[in-house]
CSV table of C-alpha atoms in Angstrom, one decimal:
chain,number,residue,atom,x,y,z
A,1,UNK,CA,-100.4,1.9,-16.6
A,2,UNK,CA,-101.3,5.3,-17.6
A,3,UNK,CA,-99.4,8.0,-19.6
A,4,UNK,CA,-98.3,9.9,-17.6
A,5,UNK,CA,-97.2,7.1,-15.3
A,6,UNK,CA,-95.1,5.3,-18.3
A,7,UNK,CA,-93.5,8.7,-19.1
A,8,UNK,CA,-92.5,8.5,-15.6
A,9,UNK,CA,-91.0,5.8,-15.9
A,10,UNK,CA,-89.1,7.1,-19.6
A,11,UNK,CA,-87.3,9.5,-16.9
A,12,UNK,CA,-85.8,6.9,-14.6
A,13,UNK,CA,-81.9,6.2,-14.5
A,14,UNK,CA,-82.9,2.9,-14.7
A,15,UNK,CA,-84.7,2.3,-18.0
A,16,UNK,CA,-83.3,3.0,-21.9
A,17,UNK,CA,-85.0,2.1,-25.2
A,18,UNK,CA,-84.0,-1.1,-27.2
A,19,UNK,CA,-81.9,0.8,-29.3
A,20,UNK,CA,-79.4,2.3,-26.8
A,21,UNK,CA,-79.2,-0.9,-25.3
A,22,UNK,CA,-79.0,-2.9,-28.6
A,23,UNK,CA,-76.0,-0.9,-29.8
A,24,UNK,CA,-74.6,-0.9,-26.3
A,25,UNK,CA,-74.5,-4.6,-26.3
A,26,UNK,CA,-72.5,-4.4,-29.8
A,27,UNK,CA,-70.4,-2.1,-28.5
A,28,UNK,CA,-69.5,-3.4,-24.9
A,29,UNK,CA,-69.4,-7.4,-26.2
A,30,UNK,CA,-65.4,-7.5,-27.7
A,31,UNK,CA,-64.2,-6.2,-23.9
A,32,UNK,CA,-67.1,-6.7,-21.3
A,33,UNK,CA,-69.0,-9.6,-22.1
A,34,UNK,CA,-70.5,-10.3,-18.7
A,35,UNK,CA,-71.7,-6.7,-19.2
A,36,UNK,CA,-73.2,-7.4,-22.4
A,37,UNK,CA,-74.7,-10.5,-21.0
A,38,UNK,CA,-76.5,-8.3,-18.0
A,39,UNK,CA,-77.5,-6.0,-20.5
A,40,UNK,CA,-79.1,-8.8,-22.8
A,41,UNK,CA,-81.1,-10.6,-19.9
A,42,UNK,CA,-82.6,-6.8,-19.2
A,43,UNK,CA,-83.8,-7.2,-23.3
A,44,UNK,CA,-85.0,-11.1,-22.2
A,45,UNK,CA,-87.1,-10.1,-19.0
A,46,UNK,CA,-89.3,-8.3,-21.1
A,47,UNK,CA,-90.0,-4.0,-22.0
A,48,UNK,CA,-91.8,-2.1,-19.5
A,49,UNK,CA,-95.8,-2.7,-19.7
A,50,UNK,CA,-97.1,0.1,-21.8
A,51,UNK,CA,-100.0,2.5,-21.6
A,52,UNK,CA,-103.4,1.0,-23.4
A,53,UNK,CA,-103.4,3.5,-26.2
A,54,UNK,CA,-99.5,3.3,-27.1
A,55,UNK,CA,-99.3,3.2,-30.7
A,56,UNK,CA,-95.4,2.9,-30.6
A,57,UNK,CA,-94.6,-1.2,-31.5
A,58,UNK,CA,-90.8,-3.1,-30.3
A,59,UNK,CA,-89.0,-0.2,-31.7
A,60,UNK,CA,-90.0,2.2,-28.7
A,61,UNK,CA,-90.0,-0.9,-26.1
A,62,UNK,CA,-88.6,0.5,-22.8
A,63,UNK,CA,-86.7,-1.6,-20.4
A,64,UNK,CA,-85.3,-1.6,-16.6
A,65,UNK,CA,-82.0,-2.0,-16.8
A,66,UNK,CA,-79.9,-2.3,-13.5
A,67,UNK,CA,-76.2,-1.6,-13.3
A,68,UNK,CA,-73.9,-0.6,-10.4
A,69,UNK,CA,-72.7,3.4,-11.4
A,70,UNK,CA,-69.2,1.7,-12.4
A,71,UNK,CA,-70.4,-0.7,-15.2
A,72,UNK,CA,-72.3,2.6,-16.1
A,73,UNK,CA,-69.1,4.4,-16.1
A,74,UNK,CA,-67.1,1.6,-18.4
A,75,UNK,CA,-69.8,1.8,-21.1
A,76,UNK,CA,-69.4,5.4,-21.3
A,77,UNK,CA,-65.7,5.4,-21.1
A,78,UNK,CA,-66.1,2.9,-24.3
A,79,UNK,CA,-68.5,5.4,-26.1
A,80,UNK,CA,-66.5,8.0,-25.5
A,81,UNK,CA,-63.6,6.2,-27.0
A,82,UNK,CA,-65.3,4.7,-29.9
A,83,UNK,CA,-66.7,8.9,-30.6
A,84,UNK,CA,-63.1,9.6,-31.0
A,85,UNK,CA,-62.3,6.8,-33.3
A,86,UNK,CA,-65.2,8.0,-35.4
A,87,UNK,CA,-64.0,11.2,-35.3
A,88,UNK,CA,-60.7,10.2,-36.2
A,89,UNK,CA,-62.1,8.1,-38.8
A,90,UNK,CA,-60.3,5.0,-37.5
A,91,UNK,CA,-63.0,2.8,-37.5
A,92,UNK,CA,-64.3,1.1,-40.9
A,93,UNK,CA,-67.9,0.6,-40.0
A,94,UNK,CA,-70.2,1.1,-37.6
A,95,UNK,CA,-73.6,-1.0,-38.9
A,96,UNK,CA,-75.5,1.5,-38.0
A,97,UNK,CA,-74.5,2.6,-34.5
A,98,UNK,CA,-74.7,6.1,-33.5
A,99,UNK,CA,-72.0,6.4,-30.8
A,100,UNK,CA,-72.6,10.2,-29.9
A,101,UNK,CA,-76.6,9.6,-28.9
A,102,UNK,CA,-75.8,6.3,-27.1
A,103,UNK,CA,-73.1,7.9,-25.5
A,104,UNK,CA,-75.3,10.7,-24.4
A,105,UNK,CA,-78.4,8.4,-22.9
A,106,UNK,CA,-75.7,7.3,-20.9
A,107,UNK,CA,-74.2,10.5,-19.8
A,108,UNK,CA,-77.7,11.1,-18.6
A,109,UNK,CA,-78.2,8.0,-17.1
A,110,UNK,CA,-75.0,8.1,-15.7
A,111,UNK,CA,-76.1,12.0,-14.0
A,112,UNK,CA,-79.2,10.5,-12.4
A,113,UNK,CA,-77.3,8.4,-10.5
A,114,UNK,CA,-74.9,10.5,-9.4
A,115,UNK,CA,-78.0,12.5,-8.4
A,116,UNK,CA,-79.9,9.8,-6.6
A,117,UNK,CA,-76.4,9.2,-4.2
A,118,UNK,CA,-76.8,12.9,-3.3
């Protein structure tokens, strides 16, 4: 795959980093754990093949993931709660999660869809 085929791929509704989907699994396990489990076996099939002169190493992995538009829609209903909570400052700790920049890759993803039913 070349470069400017991988970054085609980067683009797709379909595919999110290890991070987004690494905090969405934390997020989404308490109250959708067969979502969680979807989005884990996306992590287990393996990133998307990338280009030969990549330099970027598990951290910038790329993965297909493939959810109907409602499962896309709980797991931004769930960010969007858990941004309030922060805001609110009702939850303790977070571990690291960033709520507002997963919430947005989802937003998008959630966009392209929406775009692709047109």
């Amino acid at each position: 795959m070349n470069q400017s085929e991988y970054r085609e791929f980067a683009k797709a509704a379909n595919v999110l980093g290890r991070s987004v989907i690494e905090e969405t699994i934390d997020v989404v396990l308490p109250s959708h754990p067969k979502l969680a489990k979807k989005l884990q076996s996306s992590i287990e099939r393996g990133p998307i093949e990338k280009p030969e002169k990549h330099e970027g190493g598990k951290e910038t992995d790329l993965f297909r993931v493939v959810l109907q538009e409602s499962e896309v829609e709980a797991i931004v209903e769930l960010f969007g709660d858990l941004e309030v909570s922060v805001a609110k400052e009702v939850v303790p700790d977070l571990s690291g999660i960033e709520p507002s920049f997963t919430l947005e890759q989802w937003c998008e993803r959630l966009i392209r869809y929406a775009e692709n039913d047109a």
